[in-house]
Coordinates of C-alpha atoms and ligand atoms in Angstrom, one line a residue:
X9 CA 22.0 14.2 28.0
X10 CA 22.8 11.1 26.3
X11 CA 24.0 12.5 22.8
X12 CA 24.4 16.0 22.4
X13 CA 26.3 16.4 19.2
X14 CA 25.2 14.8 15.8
X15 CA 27.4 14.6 12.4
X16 CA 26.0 13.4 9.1
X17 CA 28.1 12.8 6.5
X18 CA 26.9 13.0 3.1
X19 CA 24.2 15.9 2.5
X20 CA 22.0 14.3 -0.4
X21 CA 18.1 13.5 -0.6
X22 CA 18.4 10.9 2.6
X23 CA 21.4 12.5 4.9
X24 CA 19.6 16.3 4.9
X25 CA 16.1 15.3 5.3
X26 CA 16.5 13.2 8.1
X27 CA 19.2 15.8 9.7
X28 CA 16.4 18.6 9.6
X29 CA 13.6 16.4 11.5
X30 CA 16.2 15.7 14.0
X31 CA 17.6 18.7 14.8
X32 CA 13.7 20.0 14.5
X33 CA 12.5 17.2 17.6
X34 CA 15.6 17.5 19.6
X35 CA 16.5 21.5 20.1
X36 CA 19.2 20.5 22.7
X37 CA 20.7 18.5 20.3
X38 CA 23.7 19.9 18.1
X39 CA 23.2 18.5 14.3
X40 CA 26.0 19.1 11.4
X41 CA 25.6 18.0 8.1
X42 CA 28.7 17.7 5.6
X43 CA 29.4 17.3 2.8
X44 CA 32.7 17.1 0.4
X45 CA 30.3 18.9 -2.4
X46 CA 31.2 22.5 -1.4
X47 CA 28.3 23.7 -4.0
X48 CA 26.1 21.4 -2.1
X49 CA 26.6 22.7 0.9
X50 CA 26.2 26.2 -0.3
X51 CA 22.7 25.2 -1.9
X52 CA 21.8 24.0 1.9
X53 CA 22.7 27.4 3.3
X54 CA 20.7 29.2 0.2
X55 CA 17.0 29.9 -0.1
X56 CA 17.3 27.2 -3.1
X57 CA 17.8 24.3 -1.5
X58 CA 19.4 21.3 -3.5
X59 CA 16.6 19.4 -3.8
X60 CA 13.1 19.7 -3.9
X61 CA 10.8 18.1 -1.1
X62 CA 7.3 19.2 0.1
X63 CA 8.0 21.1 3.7
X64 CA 11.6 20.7 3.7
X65 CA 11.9 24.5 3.2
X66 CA 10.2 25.2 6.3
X67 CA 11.9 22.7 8.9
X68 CA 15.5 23.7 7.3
X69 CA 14.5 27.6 7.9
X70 CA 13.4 26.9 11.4
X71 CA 16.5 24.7 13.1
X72 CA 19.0 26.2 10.4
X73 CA 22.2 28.1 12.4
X74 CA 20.4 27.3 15.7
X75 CA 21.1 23.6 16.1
X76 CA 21.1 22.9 12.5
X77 CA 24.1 23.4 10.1
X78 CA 25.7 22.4 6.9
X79 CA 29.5 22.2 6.8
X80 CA 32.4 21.2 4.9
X81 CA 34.4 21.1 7.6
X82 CA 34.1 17.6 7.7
X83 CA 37.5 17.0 10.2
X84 CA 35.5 19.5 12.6
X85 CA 32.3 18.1 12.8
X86 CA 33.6 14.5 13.5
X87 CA 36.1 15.8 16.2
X88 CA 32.6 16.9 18.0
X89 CA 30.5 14.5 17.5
X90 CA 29.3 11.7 19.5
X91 CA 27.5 10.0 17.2
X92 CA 28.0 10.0 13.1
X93 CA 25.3 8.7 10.7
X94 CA 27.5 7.8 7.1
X95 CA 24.4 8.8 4.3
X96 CA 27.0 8.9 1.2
X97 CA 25.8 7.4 -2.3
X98 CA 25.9 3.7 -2.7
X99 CA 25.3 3.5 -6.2
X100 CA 25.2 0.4 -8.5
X101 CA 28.7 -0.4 -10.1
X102 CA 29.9 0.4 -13.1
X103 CA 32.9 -1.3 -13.7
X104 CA 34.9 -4.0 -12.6
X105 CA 33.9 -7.2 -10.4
X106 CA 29.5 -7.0 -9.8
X107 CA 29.6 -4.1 -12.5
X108 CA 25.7 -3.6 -13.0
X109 CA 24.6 -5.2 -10.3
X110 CA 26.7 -4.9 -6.8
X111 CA 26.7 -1.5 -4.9
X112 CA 30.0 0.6 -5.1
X113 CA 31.1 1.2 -1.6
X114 CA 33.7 3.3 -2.3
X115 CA 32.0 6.2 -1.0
X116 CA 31.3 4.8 2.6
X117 CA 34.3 2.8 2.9
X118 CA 35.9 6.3 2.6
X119 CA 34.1 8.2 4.7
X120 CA 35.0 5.4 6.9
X121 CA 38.7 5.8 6.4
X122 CA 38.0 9.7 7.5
X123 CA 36.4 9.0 10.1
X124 CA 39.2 6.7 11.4
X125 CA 42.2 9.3 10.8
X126 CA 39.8 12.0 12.8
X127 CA 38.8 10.7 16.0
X128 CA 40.0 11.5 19.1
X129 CA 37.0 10.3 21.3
X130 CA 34.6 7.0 21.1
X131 CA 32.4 7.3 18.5
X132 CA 28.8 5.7 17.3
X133 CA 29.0 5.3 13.9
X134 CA 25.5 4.8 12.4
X135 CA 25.2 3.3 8.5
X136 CA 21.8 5.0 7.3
X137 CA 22.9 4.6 3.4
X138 CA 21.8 1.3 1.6
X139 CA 24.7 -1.3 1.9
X140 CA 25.2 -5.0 1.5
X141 CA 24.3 -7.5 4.4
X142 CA 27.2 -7.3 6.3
X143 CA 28.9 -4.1 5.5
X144 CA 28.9 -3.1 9.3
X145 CA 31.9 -5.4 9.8
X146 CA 33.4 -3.6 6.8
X147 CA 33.3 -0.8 8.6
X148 CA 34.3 -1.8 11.4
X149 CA 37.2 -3.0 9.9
X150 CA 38.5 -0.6 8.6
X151 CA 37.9 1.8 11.1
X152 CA 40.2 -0.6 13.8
X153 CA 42.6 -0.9 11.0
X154 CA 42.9 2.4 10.2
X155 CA 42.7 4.5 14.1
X156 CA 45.1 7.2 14.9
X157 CA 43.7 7.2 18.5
X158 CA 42.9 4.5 21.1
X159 CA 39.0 5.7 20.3
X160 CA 36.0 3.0 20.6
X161 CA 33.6 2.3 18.1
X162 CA 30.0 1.0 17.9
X163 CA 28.7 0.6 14.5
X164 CA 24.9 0.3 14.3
X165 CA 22.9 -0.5 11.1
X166 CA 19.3 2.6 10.8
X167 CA 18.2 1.8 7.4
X168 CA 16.2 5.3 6.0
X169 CA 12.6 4.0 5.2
X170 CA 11.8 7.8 3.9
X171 CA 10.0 8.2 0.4
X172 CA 11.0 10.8 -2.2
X173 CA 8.3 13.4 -2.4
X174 CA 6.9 12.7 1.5
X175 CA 9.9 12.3 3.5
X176 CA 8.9 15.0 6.1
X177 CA 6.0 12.9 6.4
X178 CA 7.4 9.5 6.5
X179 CA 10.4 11.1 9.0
X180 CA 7.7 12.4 11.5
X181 CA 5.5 10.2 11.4
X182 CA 7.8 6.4 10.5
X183 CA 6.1 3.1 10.5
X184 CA 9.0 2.2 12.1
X185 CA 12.7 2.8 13.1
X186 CA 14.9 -0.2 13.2
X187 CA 18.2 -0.3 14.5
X188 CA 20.3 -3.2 14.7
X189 CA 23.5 -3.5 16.6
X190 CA 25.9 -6.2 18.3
X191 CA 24.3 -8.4 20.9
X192 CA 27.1 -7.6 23.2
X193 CA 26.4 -5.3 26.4
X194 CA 28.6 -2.0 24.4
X195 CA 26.2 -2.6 21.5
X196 CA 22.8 -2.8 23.7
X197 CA 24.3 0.8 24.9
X198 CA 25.1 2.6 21.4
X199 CA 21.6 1.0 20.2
X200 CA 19.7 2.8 23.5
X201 CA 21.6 6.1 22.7
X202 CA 20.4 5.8 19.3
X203 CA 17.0 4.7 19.7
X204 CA 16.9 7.5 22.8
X205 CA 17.2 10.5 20.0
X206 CA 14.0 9.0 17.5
X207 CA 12.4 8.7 21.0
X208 CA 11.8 12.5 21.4
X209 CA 8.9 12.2 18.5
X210 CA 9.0 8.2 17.4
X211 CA 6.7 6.1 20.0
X212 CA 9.2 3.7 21.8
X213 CA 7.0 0.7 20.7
X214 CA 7.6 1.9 17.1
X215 CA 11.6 1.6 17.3
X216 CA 12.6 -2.1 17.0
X217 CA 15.7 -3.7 17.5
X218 CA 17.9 -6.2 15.8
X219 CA 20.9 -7.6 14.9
X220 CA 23.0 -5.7 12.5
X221 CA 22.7 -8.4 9.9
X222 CA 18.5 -8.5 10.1
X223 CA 18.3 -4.7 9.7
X224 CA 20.6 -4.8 6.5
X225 CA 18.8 -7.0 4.9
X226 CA 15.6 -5.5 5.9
X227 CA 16.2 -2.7 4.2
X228 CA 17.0 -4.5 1.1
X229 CA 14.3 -6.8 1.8
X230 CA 11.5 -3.9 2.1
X231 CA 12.4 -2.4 -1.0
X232 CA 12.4 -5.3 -2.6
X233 CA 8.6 -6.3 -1.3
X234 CA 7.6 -3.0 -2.6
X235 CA 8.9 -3.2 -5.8
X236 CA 7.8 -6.1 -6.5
X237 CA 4.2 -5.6 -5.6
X238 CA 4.5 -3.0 -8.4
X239 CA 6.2 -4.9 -11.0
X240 CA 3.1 -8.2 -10.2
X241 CA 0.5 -5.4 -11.2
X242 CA 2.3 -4.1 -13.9
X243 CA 2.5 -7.8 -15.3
X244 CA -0.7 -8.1 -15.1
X245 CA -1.9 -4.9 -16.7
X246 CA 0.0 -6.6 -19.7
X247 CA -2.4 -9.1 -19.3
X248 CA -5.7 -6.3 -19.1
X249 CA -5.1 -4.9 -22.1
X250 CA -5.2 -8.0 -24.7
X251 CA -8.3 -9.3 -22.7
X252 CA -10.1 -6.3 -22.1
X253 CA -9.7 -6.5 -18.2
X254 CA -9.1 -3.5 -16.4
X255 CA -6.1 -2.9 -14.2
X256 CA -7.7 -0.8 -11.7
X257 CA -10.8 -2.7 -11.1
X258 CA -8.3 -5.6 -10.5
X259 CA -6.1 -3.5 -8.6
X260 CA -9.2 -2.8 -6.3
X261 CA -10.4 -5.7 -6.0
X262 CA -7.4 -7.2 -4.9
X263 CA -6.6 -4.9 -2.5
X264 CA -9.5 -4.7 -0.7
X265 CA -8.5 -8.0 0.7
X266 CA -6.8 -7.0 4.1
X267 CA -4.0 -9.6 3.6
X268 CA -3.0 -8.3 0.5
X269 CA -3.4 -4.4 1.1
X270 CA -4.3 -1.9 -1.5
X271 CA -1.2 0.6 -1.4
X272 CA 1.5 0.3 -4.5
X273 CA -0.7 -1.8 -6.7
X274 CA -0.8 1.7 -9.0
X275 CA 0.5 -0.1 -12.6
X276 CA 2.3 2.7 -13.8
X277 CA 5.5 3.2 -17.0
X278 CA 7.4 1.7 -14.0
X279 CA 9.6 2.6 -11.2
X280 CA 12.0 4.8 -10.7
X281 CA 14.2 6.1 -8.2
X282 CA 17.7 5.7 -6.5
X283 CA 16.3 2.6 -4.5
X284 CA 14.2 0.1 -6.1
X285 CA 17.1 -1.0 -8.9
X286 CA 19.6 -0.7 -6.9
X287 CA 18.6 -2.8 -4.1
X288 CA 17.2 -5.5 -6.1
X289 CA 20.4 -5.7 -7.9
X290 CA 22.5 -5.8 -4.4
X291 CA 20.2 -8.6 -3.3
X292 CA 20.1 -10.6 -6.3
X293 CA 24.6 -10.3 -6.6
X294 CA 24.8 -11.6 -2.4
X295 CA 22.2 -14.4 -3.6
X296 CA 24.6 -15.2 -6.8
X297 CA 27.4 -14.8 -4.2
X298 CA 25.9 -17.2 -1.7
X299 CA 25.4 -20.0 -4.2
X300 CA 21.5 -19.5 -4.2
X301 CA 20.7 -19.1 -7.8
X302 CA 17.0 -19.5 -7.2
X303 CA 17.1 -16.9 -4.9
X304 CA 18.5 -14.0 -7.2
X305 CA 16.8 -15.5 -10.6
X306 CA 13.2 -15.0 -8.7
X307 CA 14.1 -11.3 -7.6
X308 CA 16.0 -10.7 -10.7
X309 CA 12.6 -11.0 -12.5
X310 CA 11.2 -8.0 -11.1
X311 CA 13.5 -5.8 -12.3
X312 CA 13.4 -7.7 -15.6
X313 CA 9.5 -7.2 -15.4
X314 CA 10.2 -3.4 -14.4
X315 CA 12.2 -3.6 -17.7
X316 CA 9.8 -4.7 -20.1
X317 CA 7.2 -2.5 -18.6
X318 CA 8.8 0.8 -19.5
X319 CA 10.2 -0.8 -22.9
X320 CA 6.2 -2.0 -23.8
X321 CA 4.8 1.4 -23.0
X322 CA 7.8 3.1 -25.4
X323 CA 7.2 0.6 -27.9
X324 CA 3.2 0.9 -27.9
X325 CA 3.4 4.8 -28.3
X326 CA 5.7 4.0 -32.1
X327 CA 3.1 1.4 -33.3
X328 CA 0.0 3.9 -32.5
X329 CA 1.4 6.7 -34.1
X330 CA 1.6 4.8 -37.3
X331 CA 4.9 3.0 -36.5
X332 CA 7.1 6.2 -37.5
X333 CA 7.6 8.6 -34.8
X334 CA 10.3 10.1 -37.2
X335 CA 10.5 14.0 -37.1
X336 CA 6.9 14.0 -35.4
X337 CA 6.9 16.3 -32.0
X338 CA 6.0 14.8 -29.2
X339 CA 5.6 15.9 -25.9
X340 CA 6.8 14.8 -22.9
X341 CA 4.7 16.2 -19.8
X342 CA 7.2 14.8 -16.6
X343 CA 10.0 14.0 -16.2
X344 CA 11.0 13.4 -12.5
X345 CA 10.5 9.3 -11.3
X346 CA 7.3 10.5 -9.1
X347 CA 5.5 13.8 -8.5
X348 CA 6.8 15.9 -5.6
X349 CA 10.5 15.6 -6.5
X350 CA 13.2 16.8 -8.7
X351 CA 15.1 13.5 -8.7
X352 CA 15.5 11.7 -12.1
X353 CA 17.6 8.7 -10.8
X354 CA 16.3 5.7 -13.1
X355 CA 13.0 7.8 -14.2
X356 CA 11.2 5.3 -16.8
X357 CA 11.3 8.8 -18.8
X358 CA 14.6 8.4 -19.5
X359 CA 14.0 4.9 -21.3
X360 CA 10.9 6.8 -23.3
X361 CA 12.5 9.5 -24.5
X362 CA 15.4 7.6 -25.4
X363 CA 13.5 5.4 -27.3
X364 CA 11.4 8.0 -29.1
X365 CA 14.8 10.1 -29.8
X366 CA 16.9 6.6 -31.8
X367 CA 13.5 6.6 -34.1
X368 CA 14.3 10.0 -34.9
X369 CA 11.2 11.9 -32.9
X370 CA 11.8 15.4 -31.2
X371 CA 10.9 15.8 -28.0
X372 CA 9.1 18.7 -25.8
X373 CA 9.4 18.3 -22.3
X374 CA 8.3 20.0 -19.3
X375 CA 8.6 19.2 -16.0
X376 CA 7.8 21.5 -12.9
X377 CA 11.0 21.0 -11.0
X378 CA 13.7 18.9 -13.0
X379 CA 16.2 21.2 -14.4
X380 CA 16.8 21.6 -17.8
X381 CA 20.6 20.8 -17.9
X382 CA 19.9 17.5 -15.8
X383 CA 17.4 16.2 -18.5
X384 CA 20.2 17.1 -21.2
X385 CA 22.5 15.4 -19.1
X386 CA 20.2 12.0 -18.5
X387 CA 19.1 11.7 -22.2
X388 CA 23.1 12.5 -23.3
X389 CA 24.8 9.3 -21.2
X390 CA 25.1 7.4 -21.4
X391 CA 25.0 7.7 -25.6
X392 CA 28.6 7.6 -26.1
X393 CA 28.4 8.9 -29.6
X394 CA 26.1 11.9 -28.6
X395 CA 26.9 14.6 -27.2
X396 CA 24.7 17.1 -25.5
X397 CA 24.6 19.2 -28.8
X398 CA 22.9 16.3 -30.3
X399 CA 20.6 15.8 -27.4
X400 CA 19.5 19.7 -27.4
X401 CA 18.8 19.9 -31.1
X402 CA 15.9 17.1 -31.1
X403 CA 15.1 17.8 -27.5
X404 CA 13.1 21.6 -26.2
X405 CA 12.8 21.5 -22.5
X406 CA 9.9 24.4 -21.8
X407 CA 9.0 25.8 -18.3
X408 CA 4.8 25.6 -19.0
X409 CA 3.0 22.9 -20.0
X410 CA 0.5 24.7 -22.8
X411 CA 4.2 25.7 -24.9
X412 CA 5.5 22.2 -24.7
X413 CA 2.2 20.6 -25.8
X414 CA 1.9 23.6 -28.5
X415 CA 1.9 21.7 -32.4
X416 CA 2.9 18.1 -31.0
X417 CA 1.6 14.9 -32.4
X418 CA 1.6 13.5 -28.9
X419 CA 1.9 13.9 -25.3
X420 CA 3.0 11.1 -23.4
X421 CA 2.4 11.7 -19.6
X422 CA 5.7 10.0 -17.5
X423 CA 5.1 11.2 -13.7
X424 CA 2.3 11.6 -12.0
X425 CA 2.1 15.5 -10.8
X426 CA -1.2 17.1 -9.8
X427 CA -0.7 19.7 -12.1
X428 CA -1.3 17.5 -15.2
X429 CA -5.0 16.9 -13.9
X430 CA -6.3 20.6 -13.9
X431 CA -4.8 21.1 -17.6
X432 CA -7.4 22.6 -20.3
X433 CA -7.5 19.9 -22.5
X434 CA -9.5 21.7 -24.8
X435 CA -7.2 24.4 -25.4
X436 CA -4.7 22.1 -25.7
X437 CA -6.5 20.0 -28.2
X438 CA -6.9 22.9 -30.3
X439 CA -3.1 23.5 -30.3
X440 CA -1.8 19.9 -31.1
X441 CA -1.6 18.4 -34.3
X442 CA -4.3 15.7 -35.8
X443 CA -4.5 13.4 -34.8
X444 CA -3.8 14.2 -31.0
X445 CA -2.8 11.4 -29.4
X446 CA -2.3 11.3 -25.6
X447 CA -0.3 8.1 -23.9
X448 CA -1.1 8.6 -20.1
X449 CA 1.7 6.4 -18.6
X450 CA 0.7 7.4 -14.9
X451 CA -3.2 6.6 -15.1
X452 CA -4.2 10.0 -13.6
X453 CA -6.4 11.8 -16.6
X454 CA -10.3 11.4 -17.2
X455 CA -9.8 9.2 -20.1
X456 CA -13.7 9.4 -21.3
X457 CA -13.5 13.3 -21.3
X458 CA -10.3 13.1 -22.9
X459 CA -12.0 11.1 -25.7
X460 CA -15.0 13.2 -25.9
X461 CA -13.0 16.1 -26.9
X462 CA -11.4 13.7 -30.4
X463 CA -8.2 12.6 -28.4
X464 CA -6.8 9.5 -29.0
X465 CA -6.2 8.0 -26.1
X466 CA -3.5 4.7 -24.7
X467 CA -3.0 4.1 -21.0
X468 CA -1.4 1.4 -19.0
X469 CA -3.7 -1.9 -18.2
X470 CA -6.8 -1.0 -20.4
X471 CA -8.0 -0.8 -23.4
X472 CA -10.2 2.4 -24.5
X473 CA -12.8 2.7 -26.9
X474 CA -14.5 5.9 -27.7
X475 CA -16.8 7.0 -25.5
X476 CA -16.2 3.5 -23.7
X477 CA -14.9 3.5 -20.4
X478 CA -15.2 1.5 -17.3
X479 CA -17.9 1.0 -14.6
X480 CA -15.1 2.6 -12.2
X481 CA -15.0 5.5 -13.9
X482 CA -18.4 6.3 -13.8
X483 CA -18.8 6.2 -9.9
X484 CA -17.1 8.6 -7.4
X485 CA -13.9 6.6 -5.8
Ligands
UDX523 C1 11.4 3.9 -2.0 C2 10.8 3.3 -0.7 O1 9.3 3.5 -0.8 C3 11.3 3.9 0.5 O2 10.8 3.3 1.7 C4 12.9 3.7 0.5 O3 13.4 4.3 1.7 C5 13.5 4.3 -0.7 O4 12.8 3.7 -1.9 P1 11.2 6.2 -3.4 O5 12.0 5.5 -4.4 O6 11.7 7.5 -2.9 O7 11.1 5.3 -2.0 O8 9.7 6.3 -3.9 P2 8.4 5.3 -4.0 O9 7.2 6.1 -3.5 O10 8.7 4.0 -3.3 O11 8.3 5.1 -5.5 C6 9.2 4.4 -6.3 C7 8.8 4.2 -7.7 O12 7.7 3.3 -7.8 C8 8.3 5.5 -8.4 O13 8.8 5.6 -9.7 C9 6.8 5.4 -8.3 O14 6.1 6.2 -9.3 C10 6.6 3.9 -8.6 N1 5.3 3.4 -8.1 C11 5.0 3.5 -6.7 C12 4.4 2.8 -8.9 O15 4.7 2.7 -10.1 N2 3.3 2.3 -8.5 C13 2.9 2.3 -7.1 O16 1.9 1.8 -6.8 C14 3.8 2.9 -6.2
ADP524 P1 21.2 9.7 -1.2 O1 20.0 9.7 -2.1 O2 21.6 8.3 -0.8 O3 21.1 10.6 -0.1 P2 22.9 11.5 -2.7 O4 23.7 11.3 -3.9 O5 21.7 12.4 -2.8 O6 22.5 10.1 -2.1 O7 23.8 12.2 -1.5 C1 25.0 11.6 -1.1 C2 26.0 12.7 -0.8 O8 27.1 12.2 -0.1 C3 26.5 13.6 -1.9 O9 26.1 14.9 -1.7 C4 28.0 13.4 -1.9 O10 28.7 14.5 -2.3 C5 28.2 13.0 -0.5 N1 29.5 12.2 -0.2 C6 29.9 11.1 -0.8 N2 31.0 10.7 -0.3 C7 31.4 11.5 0.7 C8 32.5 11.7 1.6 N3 33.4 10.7 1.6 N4 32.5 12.7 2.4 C9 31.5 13.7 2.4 N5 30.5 13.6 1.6 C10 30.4 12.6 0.7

């Protein structure tokens, strides 16, 4: 066998996923997961796992304690371990030099260091977390600087390509795996030994090499793509609602031409999530950094469009409600950044409800599987002068949708989730204030029924008139 024993080090929503799907296609293969989080780790031995994503439950209760297991034995599971994927945060900084904008290393650069003072055998050390074109040599740097024992290394660059909310999916069934490595006859080797585990379910034609450099910025660069695709469309439905266009029909009609493609033109509140910003940011600070101005002010301006998105749909639902939202209830049906996922990181519902709360508005909010104390926590920082006291007394988190709706002003839908379609909107007319006003920020509600039963209704990239409607929502999609 060519790798037998697996370490992971960091257990969050990209380093356990992937884990499960490996140790899942490759039995013979021994796969530990660590973590430094000893409540983490505890949640990944539970029945609860730590975070929610559609068939995770089942792979993790199939492979775990057979080849699958979460540790914090972190010393141990290096020792064993031919080859180590590094799957710690990278988040945006906060402070210092490329605060708000460069991604804090900290986090790899010490596992890195831990590696280094572990090892007693050659190791392939495989960066799957998001990092900065040429962070491999950073690595490598330290880990040379720092050995104990004469060990070899080979660091290879696996960017994760998962999505929140289908990563069982996108693991089992990737576009793609990249891997890029040094062109040098050691690095041909650790990339085969990698690219030799993904073959037990990935088609061989489907794994594509490179050079470390390429598949850093590849990831970047594919994030990038993607949010910007959303943040064109979300431009434009700016642009649908003072002429009357509709974003959808555009959206269609655009994508329907094979070049362009019709997935992620959705306009939406905005995106969300650990990667889009983040990324963007990184890429824009190594333009800055590389004297190429241009470069970073033209992907600058999709997060800046991604800004004024989220702060046009807050804005819109004051001025409708006749510019006071002060001591009105409103209701906030979703929370997470997309359906299908727990995760908060940059929801545009934080930006809403932070908006609605500074005019003085209460807020009901439900989510199915955000908990509470994590939306306390989001809406509380980073408000220096509030603390979570504050938050909780304008701010009712309910576990059903009918008792967070119950006597509101408004609903203002923020993620997507399945659930939100089936609701009786009848009943829940009945139990709202009047006017009921309802701000779909996701697109997903029957808009003419809606109105049919007295709501008010704004959505994103079209404007509604009673009874109105468009030609696409008369015909069967
Ligand atoms: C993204 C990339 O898709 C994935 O390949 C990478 O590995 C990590 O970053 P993720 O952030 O988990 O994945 O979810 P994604 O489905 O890309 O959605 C990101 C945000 O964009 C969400 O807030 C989503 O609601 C929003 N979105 C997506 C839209 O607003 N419109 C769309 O058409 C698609
Ligand atoms: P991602 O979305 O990139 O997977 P998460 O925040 O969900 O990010 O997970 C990263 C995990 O890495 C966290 O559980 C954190 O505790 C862990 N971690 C960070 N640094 C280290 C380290 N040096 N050793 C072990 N675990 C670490």
């Amino acid at each position: 066998m060519v790798i037998s024993n697996v370490c992971c080090i960091g257990a969050g929503y990209v380093g356990g996923p992937t884990c499960s799907v490996i140790a899942l296609k490759c039995p013979n293969i021994k796969v530990t997961v660590v973590d430094k989080s000893a409540d983490r780790i505890a949640q990944w031995n539970s029945d609860k796992l730590p975070i929610y994503e559609p068939g995770l439950d089942e792979v993790v209760k199939k492979c775990r304690n057979v080849n699958l297991f979460f540790s914090t034995d972190i010393e141990q599971a290096i020792k064993e371990s031919d080859l180590i994927f590094i799957s710690v945060n990278t988040p945006t900084k906060t402070f210092g030099n490329g605060k708000g904008r460069a991604a804090d290393l900290k986090y790899v650069e010490s596992a890195a260091r831990m590696i280094a003072e572990i090892a007693q055998s050659n190791k392939i050390v495989v960066e799957k977390s998001t990092v900065p074109v040429k962070a491999a040599e950073s690595i490598m740097q330290i880990l040379k600087a720092n050995q104990k024992h004469n060990v070899r290394y080979d660091i290879l660059s696996n960017p994760e390509f998962l999505a929140e909310g289908t990563a069982i999916n996108d693991l089992l069934y990737a576009d793609r795996i990249l891997i890029g490595g040094e062109d040098t006859t050691d690095g041909h080797k650790a990339v085969e030994k990698l690219g030799w585990i993904y073959q037990h379910w990935i088609p061989k034609e489907n794994i594509i090499t490179t050079n470390t450099w390429s598949s850093e910025l590849s990831k970047l660069a594919a994030n990038a793509f993607l949010a910007q695709r959303i943040s064109s469309i979300n431009s434009l439905s700016a642009v649908c609602e003072s002429t009357g266009a509709d974003v959808s029909e555009v959206a269609k009609a655009i994508g329907l031409d094979s070049r362009i493609g019709s997935k992620f033109l959705q306009a939406s509140v905005g995106f969300g999530g650990s990667c889009f910003q983040k990324d963007i940011l990184n890429l824009v600070y190594i333009c800055e950094g590389l004297n190429l101005p241009e470069v970073a002010a033209y992907w600058q301006q999709v997060i800046d469009m991604n800004e004024y998105q989220k702060t046009r749909f807050s804005q819109n639902i004051i001025e409708c409600l006749f510019n006071t939202v002060s001591d009105k209830r409103i209701s906030i049906l979703g929370f997470a950044f997309k359906k299908n996922t727990g995760d908060t990181r940059e929801t545009p519902a934080i930006t809403v409800c932070k908006t609605l709360l500074e005019e003085g508005a209460q807020l009901d909010i439900y989510d199915p599987k955000v908990e509470p104390e994590q939306i306390i926590d989001d809406l509380t920082h980073p408000f220096v002068t509030e603390s979570p006291e504050c938050v909780k007394k304008s701010v009712q988190i309910h576990n059903d949708p009918y008792s967070a709706v119950q006597g509101t002003h408004a609903i203002v839908v923020c993620t997507e989730w399945d659930e939100f379609v089936d609701l009786d909107f009848n009943r829940i007319y009945q139990s709202m204030m009047k006017p009921s006003y309802i701000f779909d920020g996701r697109k997903i509600l029957d808009h003419v029924k809606l109105e049919n039963i007295g709501f008010h209704v704004q959505t994103i990239g079209k404007r509604l008139q009673k009874n109105g409607g468009s030609f696409w929502d008369k015909i069967p999609q």
